[in-house]
PDB file of C-alpha atoms in Angstrom:
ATOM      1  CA  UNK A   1      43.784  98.981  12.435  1.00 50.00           C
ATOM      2  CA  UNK A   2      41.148 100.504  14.571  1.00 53.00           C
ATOM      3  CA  UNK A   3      38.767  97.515  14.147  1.00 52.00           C
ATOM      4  CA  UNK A   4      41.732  94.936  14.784  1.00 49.00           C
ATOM      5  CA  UNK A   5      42.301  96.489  18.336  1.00 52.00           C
ATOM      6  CA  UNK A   6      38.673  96.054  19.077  1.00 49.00           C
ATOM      7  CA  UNK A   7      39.105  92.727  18.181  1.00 51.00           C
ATOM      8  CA  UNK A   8      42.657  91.974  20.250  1.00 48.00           C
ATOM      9  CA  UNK A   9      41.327  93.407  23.410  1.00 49.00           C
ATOM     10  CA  UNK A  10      37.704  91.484  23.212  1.00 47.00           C
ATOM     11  CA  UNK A  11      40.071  88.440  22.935  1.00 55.00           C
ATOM     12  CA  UNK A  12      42.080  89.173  25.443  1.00 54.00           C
ATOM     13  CA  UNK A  13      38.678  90.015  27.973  1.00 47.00           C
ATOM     14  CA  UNK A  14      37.519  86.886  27.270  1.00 53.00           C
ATOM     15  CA  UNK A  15      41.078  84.973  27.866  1.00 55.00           C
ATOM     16  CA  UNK A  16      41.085  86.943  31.000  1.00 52.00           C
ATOM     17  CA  UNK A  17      37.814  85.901  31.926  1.00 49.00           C
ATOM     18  CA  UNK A  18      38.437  81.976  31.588  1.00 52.00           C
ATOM     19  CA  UNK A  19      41.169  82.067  33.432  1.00 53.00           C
ATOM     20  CA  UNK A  20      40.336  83.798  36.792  1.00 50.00           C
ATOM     21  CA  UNK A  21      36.843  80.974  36.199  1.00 48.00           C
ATOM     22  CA  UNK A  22      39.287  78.334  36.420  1.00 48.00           C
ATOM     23  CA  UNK A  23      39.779  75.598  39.125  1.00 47.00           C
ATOM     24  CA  UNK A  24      42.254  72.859  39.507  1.00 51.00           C
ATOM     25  CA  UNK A  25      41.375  69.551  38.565  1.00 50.00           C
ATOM     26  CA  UNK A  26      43.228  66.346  40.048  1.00 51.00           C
ATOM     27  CA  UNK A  27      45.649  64.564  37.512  1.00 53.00           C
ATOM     28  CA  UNK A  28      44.668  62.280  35.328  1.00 56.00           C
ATOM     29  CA  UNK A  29      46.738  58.834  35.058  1.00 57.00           C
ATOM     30  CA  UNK A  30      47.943  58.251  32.024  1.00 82.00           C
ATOM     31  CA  UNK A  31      48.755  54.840  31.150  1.00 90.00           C
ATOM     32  CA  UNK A  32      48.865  52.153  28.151  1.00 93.00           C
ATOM     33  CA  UNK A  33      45.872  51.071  28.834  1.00 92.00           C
ATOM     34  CA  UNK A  34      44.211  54.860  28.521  1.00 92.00           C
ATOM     35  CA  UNK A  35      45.822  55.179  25.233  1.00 94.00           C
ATOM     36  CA  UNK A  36      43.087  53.926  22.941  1.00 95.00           C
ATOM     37  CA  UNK A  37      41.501  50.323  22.540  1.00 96.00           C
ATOM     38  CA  UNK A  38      42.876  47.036  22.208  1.00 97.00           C
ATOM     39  CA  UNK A  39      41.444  43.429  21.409  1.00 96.00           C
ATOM     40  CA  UNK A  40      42.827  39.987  21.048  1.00 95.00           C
ATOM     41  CA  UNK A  41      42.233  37.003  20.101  1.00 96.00           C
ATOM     42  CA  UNK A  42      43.766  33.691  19.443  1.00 97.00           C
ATOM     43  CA  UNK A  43      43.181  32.126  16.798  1.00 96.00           C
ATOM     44  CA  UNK A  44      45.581  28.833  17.049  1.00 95.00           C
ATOM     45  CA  UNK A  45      48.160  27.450  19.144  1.00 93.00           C
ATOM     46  CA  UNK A  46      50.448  29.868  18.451  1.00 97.00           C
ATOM     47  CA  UNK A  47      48.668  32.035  15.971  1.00 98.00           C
ATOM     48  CA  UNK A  48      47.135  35.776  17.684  1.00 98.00           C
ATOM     49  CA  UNK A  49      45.168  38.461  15.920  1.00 98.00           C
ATOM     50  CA  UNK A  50      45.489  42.268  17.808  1.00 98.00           C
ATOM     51  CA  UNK A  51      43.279  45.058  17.264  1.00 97.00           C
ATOM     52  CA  UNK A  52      43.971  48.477  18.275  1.00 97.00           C
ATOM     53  CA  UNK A  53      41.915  51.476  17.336  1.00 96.00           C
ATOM     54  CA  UNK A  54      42.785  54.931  18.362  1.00 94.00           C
ATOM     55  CA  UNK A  55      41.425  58.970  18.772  1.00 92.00           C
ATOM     56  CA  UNK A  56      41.050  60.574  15.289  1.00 91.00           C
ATOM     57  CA  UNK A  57      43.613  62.704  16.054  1.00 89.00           C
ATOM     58  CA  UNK A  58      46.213  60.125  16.299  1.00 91.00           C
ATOM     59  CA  UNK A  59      48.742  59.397  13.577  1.00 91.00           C
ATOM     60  CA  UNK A  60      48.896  56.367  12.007  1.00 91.00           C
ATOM     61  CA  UNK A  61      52.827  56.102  12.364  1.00 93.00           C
ATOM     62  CA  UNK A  62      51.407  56.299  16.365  1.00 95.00           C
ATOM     63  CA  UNK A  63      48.961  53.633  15.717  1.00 95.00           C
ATOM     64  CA  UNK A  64      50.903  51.734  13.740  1.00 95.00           C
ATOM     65  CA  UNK A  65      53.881  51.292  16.812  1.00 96.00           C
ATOM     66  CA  UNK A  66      51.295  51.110  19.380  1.00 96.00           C
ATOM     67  CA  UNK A  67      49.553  48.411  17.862  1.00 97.00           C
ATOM     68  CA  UNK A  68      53.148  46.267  17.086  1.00 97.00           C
ATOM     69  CA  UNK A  69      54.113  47.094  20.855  1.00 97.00           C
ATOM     70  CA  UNK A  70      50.644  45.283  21.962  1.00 97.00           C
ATOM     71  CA  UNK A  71      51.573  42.116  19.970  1.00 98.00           C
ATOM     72  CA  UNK A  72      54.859  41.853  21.605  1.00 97.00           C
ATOM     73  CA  UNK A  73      52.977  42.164  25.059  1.00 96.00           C
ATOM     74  CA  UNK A  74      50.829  39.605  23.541  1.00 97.00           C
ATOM     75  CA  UNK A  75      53.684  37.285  22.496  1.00 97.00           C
ATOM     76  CA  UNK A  76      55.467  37.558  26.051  1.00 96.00           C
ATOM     77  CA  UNK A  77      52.286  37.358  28.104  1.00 95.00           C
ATOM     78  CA  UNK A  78      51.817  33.961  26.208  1.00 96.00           C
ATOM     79  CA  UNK A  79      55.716  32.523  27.106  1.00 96.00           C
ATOM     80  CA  UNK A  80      57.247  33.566  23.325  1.00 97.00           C
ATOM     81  CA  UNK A  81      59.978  35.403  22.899  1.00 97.00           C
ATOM     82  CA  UNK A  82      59.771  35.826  19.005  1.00 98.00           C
ATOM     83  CA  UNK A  83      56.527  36.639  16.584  1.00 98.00           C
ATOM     84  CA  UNK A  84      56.090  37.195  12.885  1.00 97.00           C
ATOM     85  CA  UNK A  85      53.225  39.293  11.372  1.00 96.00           C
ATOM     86  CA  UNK A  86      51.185  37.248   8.951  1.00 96.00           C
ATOM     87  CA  UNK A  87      49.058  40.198   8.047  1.00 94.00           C
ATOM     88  CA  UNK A  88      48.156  43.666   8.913  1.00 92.00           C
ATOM     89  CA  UNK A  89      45.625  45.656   8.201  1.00 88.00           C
ATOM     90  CA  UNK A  90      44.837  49.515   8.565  1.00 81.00           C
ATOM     91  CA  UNK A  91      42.197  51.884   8.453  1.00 72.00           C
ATOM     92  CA  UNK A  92      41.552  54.389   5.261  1.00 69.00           C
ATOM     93  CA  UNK A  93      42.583  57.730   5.416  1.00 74.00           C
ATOM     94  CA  UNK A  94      39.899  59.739   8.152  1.00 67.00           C
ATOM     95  CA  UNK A  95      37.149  61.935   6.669  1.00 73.00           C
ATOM     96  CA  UNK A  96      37.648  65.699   7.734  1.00 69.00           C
ATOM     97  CA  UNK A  97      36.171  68.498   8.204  1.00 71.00           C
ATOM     98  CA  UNK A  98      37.010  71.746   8.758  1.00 72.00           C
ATOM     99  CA  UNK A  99      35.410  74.243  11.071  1.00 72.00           C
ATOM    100  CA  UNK A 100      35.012  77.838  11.274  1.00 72.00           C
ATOM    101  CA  UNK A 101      34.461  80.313  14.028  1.00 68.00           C
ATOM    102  CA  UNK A 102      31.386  81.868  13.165  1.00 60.00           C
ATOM    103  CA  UNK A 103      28.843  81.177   9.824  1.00 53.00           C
ATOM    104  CA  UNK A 104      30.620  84.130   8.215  1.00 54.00           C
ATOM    105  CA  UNK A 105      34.083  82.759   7.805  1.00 49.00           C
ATOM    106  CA  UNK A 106      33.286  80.344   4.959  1.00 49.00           C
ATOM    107  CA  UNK A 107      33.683  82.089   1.788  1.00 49.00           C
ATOM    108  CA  UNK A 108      31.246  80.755  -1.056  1.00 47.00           C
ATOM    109  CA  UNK A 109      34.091  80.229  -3.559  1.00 43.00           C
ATOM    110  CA  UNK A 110      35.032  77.627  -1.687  1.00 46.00           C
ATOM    111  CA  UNK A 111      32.430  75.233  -2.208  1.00 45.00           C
ATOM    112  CA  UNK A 112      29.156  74.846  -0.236  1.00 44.00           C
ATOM    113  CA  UNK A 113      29.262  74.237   3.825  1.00 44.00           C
ATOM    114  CA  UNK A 114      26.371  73.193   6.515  1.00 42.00           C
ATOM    115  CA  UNK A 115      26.346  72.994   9.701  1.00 42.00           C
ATOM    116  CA  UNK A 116      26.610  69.601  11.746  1.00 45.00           C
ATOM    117  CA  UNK A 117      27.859  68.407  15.523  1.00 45.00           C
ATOM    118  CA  UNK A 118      31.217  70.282  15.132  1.00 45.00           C
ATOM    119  CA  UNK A 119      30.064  73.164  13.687  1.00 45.00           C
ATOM    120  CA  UNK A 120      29.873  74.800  10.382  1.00 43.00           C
ATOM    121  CA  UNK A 121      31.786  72.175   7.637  1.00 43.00           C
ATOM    122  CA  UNK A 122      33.258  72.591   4.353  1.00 43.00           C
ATOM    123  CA  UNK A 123      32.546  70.339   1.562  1.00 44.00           C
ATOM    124  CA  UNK A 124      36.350  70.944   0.755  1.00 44.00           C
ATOM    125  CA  UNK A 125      38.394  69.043   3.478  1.00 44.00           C
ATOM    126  CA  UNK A 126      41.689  70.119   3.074  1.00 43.00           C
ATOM    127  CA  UNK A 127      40.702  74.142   2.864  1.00 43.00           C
ATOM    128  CA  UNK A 128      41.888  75.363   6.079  1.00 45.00           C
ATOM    129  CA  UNK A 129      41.417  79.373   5.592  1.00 45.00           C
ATOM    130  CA  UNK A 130      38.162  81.216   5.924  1.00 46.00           C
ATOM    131  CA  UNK A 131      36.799  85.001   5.083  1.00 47.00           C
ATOM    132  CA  UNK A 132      40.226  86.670   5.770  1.00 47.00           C
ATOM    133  CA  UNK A 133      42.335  84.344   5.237  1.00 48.00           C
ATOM    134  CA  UNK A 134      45.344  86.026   6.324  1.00 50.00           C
ATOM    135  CA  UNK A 135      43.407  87.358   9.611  1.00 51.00           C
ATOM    136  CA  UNK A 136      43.808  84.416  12.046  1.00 54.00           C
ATOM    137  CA  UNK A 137      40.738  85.152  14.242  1.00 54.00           C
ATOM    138  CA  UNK A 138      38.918  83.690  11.116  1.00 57.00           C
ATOM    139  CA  UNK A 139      40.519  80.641  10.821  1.00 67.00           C
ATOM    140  CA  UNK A 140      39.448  77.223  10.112  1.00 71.00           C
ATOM    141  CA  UNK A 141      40.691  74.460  12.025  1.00 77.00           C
ATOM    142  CA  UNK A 142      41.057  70.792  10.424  1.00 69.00           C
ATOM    143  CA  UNK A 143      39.356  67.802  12.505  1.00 71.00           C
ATOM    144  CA  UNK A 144      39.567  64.020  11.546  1.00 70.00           C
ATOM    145  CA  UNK A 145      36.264  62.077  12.285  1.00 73.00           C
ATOM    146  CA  UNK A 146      37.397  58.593  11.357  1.00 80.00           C
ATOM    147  CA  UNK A 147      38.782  56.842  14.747  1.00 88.00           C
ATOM    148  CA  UNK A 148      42.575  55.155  13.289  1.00 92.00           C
ATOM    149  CA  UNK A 149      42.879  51.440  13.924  1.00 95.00           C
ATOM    150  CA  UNK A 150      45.839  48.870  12.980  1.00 96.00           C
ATOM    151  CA  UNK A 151      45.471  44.876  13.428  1.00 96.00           C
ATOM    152  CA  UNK A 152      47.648  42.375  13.456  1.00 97.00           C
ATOM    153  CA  UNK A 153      48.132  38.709  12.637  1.00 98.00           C
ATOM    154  CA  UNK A 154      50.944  37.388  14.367  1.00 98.00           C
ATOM    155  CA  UNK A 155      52.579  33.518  14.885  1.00 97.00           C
ATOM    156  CA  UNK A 156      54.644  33.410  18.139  1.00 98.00           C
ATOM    157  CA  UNK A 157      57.498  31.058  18.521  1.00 97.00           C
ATOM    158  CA  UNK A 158      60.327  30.704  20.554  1.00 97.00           C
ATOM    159  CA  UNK A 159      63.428  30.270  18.085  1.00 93.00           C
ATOM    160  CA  UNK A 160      64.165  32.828  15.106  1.00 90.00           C
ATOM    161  CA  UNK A 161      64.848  31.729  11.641  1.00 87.00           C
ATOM    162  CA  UNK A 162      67.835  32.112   9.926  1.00 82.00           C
ATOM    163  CA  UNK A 163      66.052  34.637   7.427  1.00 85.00           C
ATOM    164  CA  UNK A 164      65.781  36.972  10.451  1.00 85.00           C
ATOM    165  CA  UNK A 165      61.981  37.839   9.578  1.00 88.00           C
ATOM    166  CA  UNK A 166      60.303  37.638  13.302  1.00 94.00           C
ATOM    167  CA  UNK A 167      60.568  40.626  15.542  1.00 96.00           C
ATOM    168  CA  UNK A 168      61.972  40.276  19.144  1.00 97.00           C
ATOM    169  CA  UNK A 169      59.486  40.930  21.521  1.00 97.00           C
ATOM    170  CA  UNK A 170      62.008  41.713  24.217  1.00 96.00           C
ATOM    171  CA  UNK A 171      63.864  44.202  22.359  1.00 96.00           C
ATOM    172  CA  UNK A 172      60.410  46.122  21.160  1.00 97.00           C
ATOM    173  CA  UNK A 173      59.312  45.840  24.563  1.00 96.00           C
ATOM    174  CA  UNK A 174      62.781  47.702  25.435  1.00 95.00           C
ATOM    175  CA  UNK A 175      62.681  49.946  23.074  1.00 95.00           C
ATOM    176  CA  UNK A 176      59.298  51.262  22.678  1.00 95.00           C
ATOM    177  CA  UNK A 177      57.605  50.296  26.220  1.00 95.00           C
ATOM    178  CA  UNK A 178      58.571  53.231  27.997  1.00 93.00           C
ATOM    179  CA  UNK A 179      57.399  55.793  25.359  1.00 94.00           C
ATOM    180  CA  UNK A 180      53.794  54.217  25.985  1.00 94.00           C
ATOM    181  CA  UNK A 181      54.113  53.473  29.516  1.00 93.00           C
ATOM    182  CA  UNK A 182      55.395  50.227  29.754  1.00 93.00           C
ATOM    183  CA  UNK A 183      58.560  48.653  31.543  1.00 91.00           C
ATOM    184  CA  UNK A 184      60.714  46.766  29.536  1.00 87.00           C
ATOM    185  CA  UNK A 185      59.213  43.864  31.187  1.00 85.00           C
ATOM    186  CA  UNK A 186      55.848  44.515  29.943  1.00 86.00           C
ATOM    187  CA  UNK A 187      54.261  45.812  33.321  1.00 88.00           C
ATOM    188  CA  UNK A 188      52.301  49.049  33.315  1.00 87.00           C
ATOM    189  CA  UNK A 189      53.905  52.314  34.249  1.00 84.00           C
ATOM    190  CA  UNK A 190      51.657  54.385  35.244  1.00 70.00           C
ATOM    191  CA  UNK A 191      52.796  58.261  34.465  1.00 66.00           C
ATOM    192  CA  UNK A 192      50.472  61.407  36.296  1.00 60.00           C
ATOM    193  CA  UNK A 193      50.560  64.491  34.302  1.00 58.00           C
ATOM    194  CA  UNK A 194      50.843  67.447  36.493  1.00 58.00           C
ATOM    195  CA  UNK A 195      47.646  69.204  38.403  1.00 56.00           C
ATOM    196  CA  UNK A 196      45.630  71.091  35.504  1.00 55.00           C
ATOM    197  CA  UNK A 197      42.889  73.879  35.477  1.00 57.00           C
ATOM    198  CA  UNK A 198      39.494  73.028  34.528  1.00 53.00           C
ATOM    199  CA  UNK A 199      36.822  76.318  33.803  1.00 53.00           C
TER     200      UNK A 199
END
């Protein structure tokens, strides 16, 4: 008990410490654009392939809406109003690692760890608890390394079928523009998070 006081108020000196260090930083636009990166090209008349490739911390469900959100930009910008995926491809589950707080927190039952650019790494990727593993100033925190990326194939047109099989650009441009700053038009909408501290 005596040793986890110790260790609450030398964590609380430090939080103390890089906050009064802190200084407000301007806002930083966020925007469609910012959220990751995007490629296209066309490939025939009618016929578009879109790349987008996103932070390893993003989900692929994310990726995966972002990604059909830029090919109904795509299919608008070109003067369609209707586009069918002719195939998709996505990125294999990210590499992780897991990192501790200090070279002591990796037990040796788990397997063997090293130390690389993040820190000290665990062979086993999915172990997230250290030395202590109950104790939470020991524990490990999961990182992906693997960026996540989704492409397209798409064929534009400008009448649907009667199977119903191409998406509506209009509607997914609706629907899931302003969640990733975009009008329903397919204009940017720029959104400014509020003013943040930097140490």
């Amino acid at each position: 008990m005596h040793a986890l006081s110790i260790k609450l108020a030398v964590t609380g000196l430090a939080a103390a410490l890089l906050l009064g260090g802190c200084a407000m930083v301007p806002p930083k636009p966020q925007s469609f654009a910012s959220l990751g990166q995007f490629e296209q090209y066309q490939l025939n008349t009618a016929i578009y392939r879109v790349r987008f490739t996103g932070d390893p911390d993003m989900s692929a469900a994310t990726a995966e809406e972002i990604a059909l959100l830029k090919a109904a930009k795509t299919t608008l910008d070109a003067g369609y109003r209707y586009f069918v995926v002719l195939d998709q491809s996505k990125s294999a589950p990210s590499r992780r690692t897991v990192v501790y707080p200090d070279h002591l927190a990796a037990p040796n039952w788990y397997g063997p760890s090293w130390y690389g650019p993040y820190g000290l790494h665990s062979r086993w990727p999915y172990h997230r608890h250290g030395w202590g593993w109950n104790d939470p100033f020991y524990e490990g925190v999961v990182y992906n390394l693997d960026p996540v990326e989704v492409i397209y194939t798409i064929k534009c047109s400008n009448t649907a079928s009667q199977k119903g099989e191409e998406f509506d650009a209009r509607l997914i441009m609706s629907s899931l523009g302003p969640k990733y700053y975009l009008n329903a038009d397919g204009t940017p909408r720029v959104m400014v998070q509020p003013m943040a501290q930097k140490p």
